[in-house]
Coordinates of C-alpha atoms in Angstrom, one line a residue:
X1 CA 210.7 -15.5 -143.8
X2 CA 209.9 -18.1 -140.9
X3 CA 212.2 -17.8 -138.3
X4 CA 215.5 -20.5 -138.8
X5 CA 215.5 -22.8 -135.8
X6 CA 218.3 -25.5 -134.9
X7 CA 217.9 -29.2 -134.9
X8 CA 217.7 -31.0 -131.5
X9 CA 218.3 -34.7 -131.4
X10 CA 216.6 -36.1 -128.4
X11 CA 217.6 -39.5 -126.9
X12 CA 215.3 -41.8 -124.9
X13 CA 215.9 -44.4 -122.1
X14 CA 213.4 -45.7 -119.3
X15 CA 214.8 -47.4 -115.7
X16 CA 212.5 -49.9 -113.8
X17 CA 209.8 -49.8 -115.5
X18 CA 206.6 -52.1 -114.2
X19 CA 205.9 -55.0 -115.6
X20 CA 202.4 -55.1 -117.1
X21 CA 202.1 -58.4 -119.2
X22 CA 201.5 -61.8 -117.4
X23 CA 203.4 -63.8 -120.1
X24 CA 206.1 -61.2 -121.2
X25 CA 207.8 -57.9 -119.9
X26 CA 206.2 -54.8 -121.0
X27 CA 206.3 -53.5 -124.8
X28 CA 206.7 -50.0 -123.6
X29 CA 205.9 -46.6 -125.9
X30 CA 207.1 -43.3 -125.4
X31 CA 205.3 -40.4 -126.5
X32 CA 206.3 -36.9 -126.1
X33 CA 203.8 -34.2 -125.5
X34 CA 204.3 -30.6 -126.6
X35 CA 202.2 -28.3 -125.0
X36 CA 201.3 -25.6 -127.7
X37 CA 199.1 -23.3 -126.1
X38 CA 198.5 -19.9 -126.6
X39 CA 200.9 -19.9 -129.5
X40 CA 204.0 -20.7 -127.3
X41 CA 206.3 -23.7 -127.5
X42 CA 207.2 -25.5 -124.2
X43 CA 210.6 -26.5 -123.3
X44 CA 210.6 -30.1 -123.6
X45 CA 213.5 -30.7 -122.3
X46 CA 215.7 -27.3 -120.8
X47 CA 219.4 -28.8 -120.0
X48 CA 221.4 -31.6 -121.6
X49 CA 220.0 -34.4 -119.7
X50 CA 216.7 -34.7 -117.5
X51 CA 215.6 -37.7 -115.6
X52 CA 212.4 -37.6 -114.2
X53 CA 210.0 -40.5 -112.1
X54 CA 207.2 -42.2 -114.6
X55 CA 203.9 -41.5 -113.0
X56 CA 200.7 -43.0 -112.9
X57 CA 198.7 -40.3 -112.3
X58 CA 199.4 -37.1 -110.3
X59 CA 200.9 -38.0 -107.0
X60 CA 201.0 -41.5 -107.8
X61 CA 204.9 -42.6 -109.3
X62 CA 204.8 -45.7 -111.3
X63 CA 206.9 -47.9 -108.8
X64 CA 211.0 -47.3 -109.4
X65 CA 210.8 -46.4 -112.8
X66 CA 212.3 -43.2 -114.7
X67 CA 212.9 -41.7 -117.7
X68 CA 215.9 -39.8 -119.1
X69 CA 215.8 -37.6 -122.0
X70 CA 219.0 -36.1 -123.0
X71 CA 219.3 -33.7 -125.7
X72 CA 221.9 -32.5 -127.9
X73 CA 222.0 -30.0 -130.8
X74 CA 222.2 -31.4 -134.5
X75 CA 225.2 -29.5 -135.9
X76 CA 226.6 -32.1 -138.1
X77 CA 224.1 -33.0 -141.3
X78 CA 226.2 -35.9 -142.3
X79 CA 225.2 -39.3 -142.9
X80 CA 226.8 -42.2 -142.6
X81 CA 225.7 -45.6 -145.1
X82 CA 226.2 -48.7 -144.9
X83 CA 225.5 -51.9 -146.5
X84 CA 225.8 -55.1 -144.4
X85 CA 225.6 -58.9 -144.8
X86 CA 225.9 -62.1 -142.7
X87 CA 227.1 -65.4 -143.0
X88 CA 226.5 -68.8 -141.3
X89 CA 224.4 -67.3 -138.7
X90 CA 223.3 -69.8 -135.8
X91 CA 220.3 -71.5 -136.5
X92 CA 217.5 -70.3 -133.7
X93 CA 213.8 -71.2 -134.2
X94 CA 213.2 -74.7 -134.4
X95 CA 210.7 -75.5 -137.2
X96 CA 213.1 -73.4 -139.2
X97 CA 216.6 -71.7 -139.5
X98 CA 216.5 -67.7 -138.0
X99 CA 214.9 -64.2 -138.5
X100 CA 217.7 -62.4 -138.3
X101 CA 217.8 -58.5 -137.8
X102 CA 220.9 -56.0 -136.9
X103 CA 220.7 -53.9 -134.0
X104 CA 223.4 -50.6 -134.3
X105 CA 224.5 -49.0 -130.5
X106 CA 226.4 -45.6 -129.4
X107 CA 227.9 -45.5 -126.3
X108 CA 227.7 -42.1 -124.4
X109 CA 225.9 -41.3 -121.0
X110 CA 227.0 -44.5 -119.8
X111 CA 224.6 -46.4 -122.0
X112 CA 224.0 -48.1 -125.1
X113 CA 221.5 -46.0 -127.1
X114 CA 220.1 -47.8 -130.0
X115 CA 221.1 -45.3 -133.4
X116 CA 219.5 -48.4 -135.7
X117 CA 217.6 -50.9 -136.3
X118 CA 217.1 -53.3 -139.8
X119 CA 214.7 -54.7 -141.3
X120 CA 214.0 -58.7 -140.6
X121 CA 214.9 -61.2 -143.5
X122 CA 212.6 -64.3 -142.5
X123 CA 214.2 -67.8 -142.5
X124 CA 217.6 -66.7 -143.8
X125 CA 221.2 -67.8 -142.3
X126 CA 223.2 -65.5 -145.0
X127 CA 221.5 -62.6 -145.1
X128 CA 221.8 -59.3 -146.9
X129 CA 220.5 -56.4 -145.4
X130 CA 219.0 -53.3 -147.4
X131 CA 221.6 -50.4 -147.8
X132 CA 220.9 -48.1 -145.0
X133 CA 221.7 -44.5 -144.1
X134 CA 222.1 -43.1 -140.3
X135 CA 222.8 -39.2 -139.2
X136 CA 226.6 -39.1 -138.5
X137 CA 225.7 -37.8 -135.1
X138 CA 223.3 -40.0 -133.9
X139 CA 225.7 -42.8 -134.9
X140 CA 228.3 -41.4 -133.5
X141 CA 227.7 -38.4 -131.4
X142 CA 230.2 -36.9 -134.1
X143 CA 232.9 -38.7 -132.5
X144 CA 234.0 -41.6 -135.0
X145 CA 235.9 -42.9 -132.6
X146 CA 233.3 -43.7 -130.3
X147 CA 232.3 -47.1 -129.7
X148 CA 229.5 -48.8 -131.6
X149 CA 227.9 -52.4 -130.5
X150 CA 226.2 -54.4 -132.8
X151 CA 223.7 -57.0 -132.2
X152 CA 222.1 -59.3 -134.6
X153 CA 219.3 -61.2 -133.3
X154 CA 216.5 -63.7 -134.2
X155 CA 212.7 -62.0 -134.3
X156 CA 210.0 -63.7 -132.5
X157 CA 206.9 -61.6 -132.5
X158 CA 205.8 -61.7 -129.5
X159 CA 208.9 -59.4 -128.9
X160 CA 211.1 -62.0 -126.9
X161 CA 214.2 -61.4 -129.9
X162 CA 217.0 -64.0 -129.1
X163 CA 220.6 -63.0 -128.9
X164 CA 222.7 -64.4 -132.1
X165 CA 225.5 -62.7 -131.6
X166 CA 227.4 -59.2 -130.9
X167 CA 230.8 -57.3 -131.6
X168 CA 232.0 -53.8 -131.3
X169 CA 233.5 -51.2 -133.6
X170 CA 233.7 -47.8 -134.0
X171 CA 232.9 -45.8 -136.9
X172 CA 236.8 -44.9 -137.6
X173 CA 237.1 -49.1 -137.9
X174 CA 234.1 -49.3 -140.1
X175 CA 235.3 -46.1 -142.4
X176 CA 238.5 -48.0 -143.6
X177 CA 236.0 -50.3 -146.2
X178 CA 236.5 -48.4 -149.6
X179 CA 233.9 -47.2 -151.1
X180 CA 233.4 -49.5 -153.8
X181 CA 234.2 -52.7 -151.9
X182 CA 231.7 -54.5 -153.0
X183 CA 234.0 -54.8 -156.1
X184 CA 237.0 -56.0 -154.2
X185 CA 236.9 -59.6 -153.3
X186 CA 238.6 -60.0 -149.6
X187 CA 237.9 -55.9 -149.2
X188 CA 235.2 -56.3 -146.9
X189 CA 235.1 -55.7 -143.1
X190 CA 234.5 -58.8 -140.9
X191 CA 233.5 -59.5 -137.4
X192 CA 233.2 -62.8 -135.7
X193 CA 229.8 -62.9 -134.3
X194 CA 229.9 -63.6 -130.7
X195 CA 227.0 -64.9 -128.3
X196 CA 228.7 -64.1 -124.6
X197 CA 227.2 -67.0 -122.8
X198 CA 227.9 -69.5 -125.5
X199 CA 231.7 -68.2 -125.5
X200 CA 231.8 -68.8 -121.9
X201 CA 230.3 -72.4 -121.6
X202 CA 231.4 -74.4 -124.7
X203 CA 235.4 -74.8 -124.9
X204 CA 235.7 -75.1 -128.6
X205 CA 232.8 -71.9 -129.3
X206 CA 234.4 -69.9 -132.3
X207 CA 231.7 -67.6 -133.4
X208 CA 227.7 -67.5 -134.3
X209 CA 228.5 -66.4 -137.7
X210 CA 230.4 -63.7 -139.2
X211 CA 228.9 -59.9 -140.2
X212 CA 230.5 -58.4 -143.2
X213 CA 230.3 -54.4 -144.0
X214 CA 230.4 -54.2 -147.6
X215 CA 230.1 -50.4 -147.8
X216 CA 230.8 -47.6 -145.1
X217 CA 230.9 -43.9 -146.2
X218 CA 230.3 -40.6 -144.9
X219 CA 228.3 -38.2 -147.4
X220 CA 227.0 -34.8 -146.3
X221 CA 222.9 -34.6 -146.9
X222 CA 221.7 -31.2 -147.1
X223 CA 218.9 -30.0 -146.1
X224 CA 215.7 -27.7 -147.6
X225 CA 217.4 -24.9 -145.8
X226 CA 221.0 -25.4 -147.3
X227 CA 220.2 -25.0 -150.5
X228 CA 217.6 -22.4 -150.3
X229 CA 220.4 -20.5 -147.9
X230 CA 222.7 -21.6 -150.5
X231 CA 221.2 -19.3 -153.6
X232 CA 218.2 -21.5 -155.0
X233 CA 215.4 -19.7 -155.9
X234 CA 212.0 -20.8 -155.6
X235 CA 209.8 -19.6 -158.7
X236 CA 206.1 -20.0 -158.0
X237 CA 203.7 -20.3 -160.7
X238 CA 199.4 -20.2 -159.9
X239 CA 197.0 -21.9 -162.0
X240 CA 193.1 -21.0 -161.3
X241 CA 190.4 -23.1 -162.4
X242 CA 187.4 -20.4 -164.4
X243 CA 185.4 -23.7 -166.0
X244 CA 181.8 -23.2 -166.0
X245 CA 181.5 -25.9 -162.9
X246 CA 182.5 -22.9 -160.5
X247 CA 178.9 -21.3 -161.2
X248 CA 178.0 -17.9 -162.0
X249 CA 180.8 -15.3 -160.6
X250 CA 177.7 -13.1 -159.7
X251 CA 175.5 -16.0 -158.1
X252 CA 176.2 -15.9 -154.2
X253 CA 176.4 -19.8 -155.1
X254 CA 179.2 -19.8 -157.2
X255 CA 182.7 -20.7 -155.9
X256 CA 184.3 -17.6 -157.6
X257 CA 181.4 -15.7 -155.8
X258 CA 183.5 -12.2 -154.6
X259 CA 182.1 -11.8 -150.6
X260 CA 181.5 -7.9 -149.6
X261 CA 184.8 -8.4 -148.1
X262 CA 185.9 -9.0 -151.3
X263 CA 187.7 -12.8 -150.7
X264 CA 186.5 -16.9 -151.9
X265 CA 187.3 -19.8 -151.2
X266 CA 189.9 -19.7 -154.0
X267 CA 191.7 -16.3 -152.8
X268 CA 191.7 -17.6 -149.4
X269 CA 193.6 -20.6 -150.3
X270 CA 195.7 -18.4 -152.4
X271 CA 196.7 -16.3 -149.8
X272 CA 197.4 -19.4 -147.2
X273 CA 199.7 -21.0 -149.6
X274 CA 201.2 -17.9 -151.2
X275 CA 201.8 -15.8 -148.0
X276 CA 204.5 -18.7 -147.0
X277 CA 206.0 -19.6 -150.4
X278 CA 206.5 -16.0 -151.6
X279 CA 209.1 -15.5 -148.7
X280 CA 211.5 -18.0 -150.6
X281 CA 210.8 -16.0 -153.8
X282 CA 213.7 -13.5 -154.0
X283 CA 211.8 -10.9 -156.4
X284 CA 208.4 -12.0 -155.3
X285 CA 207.2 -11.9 -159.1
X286 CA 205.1 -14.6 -159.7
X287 CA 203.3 -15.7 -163.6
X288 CA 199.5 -16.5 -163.1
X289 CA 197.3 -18.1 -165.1
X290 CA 193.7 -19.1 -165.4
X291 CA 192.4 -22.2 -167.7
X292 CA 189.1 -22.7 -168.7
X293 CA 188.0 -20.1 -169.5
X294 CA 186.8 -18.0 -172.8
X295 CA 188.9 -14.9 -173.1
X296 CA 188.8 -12.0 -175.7
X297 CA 188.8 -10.7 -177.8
X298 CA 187.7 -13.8 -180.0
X299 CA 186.6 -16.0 -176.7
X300 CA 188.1 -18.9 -177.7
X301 CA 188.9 -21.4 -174.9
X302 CA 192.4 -21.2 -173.6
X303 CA 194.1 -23.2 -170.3
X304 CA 196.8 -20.8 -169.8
X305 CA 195.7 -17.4 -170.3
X306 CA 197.6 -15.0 -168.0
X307 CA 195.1 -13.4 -165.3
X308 CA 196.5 -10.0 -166.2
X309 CA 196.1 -10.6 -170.0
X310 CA 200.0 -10.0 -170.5
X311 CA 201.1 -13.0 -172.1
X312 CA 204.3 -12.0 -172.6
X313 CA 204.7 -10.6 -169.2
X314 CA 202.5 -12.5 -166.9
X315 CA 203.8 -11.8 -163.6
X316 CA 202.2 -10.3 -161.0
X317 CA 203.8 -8.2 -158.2
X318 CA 203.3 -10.3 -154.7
X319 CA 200.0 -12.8 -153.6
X320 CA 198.4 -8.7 -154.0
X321 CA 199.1 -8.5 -157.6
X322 CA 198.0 -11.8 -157.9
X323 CA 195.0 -10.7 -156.1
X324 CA 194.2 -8.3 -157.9
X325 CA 195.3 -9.4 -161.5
X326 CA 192.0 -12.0 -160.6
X327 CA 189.8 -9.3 -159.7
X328 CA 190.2 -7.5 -162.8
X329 CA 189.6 -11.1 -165.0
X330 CA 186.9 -12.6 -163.1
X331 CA 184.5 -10.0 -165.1
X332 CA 186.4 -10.4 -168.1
X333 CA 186.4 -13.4 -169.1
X334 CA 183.6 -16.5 -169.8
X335 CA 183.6 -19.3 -167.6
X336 CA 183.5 -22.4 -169.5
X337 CA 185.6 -25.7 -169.4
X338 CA 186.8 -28.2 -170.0
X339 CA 189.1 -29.0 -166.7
X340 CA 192.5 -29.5 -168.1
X341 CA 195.8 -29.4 -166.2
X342 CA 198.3 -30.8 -168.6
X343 CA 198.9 -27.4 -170.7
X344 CA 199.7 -25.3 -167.9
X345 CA 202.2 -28.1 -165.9
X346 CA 204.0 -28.6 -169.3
X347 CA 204.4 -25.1 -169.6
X348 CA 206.1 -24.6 -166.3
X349 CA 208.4 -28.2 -167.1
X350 CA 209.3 -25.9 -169.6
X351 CA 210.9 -23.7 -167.5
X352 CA 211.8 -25.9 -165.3
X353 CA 214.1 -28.6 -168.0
X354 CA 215.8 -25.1 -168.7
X355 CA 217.0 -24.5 -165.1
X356 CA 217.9 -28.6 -164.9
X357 CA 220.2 -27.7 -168.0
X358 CA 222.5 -25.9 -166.0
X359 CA 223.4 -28.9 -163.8
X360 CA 223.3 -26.8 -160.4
X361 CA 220.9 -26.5 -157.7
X362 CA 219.7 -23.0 -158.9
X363 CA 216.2 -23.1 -159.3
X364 CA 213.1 -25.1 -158.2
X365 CA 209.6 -24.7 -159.7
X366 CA 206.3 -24.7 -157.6
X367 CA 202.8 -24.9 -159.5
X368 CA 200.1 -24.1 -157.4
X369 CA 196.7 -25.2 -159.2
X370 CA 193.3 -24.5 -157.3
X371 CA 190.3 -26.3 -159.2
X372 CA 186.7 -26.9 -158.3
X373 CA 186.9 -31.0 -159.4
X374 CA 188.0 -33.4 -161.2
X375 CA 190.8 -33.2 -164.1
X376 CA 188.9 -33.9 -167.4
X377 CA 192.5 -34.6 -169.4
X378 CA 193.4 -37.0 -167.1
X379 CA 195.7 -39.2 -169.2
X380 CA 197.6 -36.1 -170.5
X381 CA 197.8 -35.0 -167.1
X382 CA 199.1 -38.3 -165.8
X383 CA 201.7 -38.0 -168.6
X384 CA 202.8 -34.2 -167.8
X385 CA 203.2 -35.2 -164.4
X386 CA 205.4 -38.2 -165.1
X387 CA 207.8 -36.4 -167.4
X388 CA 207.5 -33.6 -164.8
X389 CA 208.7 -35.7 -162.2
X390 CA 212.2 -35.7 -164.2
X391 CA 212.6 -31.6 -163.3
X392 CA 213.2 -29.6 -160.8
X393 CA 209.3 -29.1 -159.8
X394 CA 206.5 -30.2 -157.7
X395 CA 203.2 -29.2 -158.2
X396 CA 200.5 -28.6 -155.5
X397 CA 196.7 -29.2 -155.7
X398 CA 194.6 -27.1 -153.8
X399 CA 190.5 -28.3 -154.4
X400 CA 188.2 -25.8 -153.7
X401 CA 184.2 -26.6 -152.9
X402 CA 182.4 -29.9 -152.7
X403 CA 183.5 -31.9 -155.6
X404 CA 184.6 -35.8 -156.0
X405 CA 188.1 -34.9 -156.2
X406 CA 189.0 -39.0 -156.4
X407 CA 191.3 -38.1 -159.7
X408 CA 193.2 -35.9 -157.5
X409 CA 193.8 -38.0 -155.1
X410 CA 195.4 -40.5 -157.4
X411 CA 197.7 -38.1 -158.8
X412 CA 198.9 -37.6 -155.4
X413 CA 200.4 -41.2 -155.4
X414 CA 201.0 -41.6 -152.1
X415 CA 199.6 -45.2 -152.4
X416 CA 202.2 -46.0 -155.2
X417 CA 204.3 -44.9 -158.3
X418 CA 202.0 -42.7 -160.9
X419 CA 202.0 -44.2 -163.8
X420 CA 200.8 -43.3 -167.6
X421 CA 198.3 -45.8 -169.5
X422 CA 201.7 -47.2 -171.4
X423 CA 203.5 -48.5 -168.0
X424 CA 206.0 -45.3 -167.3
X425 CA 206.4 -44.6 -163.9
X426 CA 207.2 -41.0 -162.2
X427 CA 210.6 -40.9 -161.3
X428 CA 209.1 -39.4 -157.9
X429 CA 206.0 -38.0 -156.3
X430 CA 205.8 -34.1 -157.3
X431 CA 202.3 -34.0 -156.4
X432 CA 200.5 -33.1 -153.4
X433 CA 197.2 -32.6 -153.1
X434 CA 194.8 -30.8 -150.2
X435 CA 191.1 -30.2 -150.1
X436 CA 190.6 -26.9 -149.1
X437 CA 187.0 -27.2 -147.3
X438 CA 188.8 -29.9 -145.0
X439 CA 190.9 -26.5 -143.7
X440 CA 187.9 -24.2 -143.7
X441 CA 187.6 -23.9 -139.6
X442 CA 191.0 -24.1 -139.3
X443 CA 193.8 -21.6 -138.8
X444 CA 195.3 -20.3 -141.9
X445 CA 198.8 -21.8 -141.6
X446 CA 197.1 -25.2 -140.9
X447 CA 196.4 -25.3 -145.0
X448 CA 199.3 -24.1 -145.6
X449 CA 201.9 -26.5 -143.8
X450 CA 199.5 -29.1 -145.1
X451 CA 200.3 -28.2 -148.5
X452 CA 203.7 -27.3 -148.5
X453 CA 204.6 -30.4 -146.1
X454 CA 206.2 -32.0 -149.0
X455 CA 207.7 -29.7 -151.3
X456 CA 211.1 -29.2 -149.1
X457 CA 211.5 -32.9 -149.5
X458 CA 210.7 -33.1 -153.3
X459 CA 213.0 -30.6 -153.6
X460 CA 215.9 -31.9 -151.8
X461 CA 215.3 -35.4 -153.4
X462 CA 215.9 -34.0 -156.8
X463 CA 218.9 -32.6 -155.4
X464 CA 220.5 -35.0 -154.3
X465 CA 219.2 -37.8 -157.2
X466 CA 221.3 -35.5 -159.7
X467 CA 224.1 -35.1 -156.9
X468 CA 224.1 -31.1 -157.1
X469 CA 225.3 -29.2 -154.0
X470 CA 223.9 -26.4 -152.6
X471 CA 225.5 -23.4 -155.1
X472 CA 227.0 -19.9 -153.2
X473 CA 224.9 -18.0 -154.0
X474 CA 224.1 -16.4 -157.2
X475 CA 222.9 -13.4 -159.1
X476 CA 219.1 -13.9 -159.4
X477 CA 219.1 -16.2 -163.0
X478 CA 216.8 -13.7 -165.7
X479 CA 213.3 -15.2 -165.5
X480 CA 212.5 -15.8 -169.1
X481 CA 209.6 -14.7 -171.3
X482 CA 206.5 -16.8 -170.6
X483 CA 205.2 -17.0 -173.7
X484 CA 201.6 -18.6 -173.6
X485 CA 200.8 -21.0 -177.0
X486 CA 198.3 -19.6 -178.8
X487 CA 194.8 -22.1 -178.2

């Protein structure tokens, strides 16, 4: 299994910095550098707090200025939300009323380090801001009784925000909203709104407006690692495109071509995803199926015929048995088509609604499919991927060779909600897709964190949409029969 590693929460300030606009200060924009070569990892920052001078160039220090990075070790994975409105806000752009935004402060070191910012509601004097969730810590520093400044301001784009007003608080303050108090008339947390300078030159200044916290609670989040460390187990399911697109297994041309080394395109990707998933795999038995393909004895076409021709026992010992479950079939079995995902994800949501029965964060599924091109049932697909998206699975796309893999791409989603041809929408995006050939020159365990980039955070957005805990954990759950329909 990878090596565990500890969250580090690093804090950023700049002192002096030179001006470099005529009209305005500077917009300045830190970016941290980690220097990877090789295969170590270089101490960004080796003690609590650094300060360093800015430099120009080597030799050359960018006038006064500094910069202070401060660390400090993310022990604490709660969050704290909130839900905020204003009310009667000064009025600060004169063709209209004020852009108002919320600005959330910690106070350690000395200095006010910004832990938030909101988004701007245009033209708005009573605003409501969108709920909003911040690390307890970086709120905080886990202390709730340290002080907190908030700042609403007025946006002007060219970055010149003005000042509406500011108060202070603490977290312990903020914490004694209930929970619900958006139901409560009168339950709400106020603060006057106070601009310092208008406080000190107009004699009868109350406020700039008031700030209301509707909500303020502290939840836990858990992460990928608490719940895999807290018993869930991972079951990985392949799927392996043999439609007749691939070419010829014996043509040096086709994509299931076996090298003298005895590897593809397709078992190289296999490997580069399986070798990292497999170590969150407790018994490392994994089902694997091919679709596509005519099988005997009577060579009819099946999408979900188990590569080791055990349908009532399809797994396979390790990525190896996988290996070389696919060596065995390659020769047995008739290439053919067509290209149809929806049978083989339906028959892991299978699997998958079963483990969501028991109401517990016990089991996640992972479908890996490889595939030369495009999905030919696309609209079934579509619709097994949206009821999917209810279960406790994700399903991973790896394209192999050349093809126009546009389909793919939409069923990744990343642009927007997946939706069937009748309107229904995917409860969440379980799909990720990668093409392989984009990976070819690179290292291994480049494809492989491409791919499984989001598949900690599907699954802890399940999780926490059905509000299941990490379980202790648990005798390894039966896996049951994998029965494959008969086509």
């Amino acid at each position: 299994m990878a090596h565990c590693m500890t969250l580090v929460q690093l804090s950023i300030s700049c002192d002096h910095l030179i001006d470099k606009d005529i009209g305005s200060k500077s917009d300045p924009l830190c970016v941290l550098l980690q220097d990877v070569g090789g295969g170590n990892w270089a101490e960004i920052v080796s003690s609590q707090i650094l300060t360093l001078p800015l430099m120009l160039k080597p030799g050359k220090p960018a006038g006064r200025g500094t910069i202070t990075v401060s660390s400090q070790e993310v022990k604490d994975s709660r969050v704290v939300t909130m839900e905020v409105e204003a009310r009667n806000l000064d009025k600060k752009d004169f063709l209209g009323k004020s852009d108002p935004f919320l600005e959330f402060f910690r106070h350690g070191d000395g200095k006010w380090h910004l832990a938030y910012r909101s988004e701007v509601i245009k033209n708005n004097l009573n605003p409501t801001w969108k709920r909003f969730s911040v690390p307890f810590q970086h709120l905080c520093g886990g202390d709730p009784s340290t002080p907190i400044q908030v700042r609403c301001s007025d946006y002007d784009s060219d970055g010149s925000h003005d000042l509406i007003g500011t108060f202070h608080t603490s977290l312990a303050q903020l914490q004694a909203v209930p929970v619900s108090a958006s139901l409560l008339r009168g339950a709400e947390a106020e603060f006057e709104c106070i601009h310092p300078e208008k406080q000190q030159k107009k004699k009868n200044y109350k406020n700039s407006g008031t700030i209301r916290v509707k909500i303020c609670h502290v939840e836990t989040e858990y992460s990928f690692l608490d719940y895999v460390m807290g018993g869930c187990q991972i079951n990985f399911t392949v799927g392996m495109d043999f439609t007749g697109s691939n070419g010829d297994p014996s043509s040096p041309d086709s994509l299931h071509y076996l090298s003298p080394t005895g590897v593809n395109e397709y078992l190289t990707a296999l490997w580069s995803v399986g070798s990292v998933i497999q170590d969150y795999d407790a018994d490392k038995l994994f089902p694997a199926f091919g679709f596509g393909a005519q099988v005997p004895p009577d060579w009819q076409v099946s999408h979900e015929f188990a590569l080791n021709f055990n349908p009532s026992n399809p797994y396979c010992a390790g990525i190896q048995g996988i290996v070389d479950a696919y060596r065995q079939a390659l020769p047995q079995v008739r290439l053919y088509g067509p290209t149809n995902f929806a049978p083989i994800i339906n028959h892991v949501a299978r699997f998958a609604a079963q483990a969501a029965h028991q109401r517990t964060a016990s089991q996640y599924f992972v479908l890996l499919l490889l595939t030369d091109g495009a999905v030919t049932d696309v609209e079934a697909t579509r619709e097994a991927v949206v009821r999917a998206s209810h279960l406790p699975m994700s399903v991973i796309i790896v394209g192999v060779g050349g093809a126009d893999f546009e389909a793919m791409e939409q069923l990744d989603a990343d642009s927007g909600p997946l939706r069937t041809r009748s309107g229904e929408g995917a409860a969440r995006d379980i799909v990720q897709f990668v093409p392989y050939r984009r990976f070819q020159n690179a290292p291994r365990e480049a494809l492989a964190q491409t791919v499984l980039a989001e598949v900690p955070m599907q699954l802890v957005s399940y999780f926490k949409a059905q509000g299941w805990a990490p379980v202790k954990p648990l005798p390894l759950p039966a896996k049951g029969p994998a029965q494959v329909p008969q086509v």
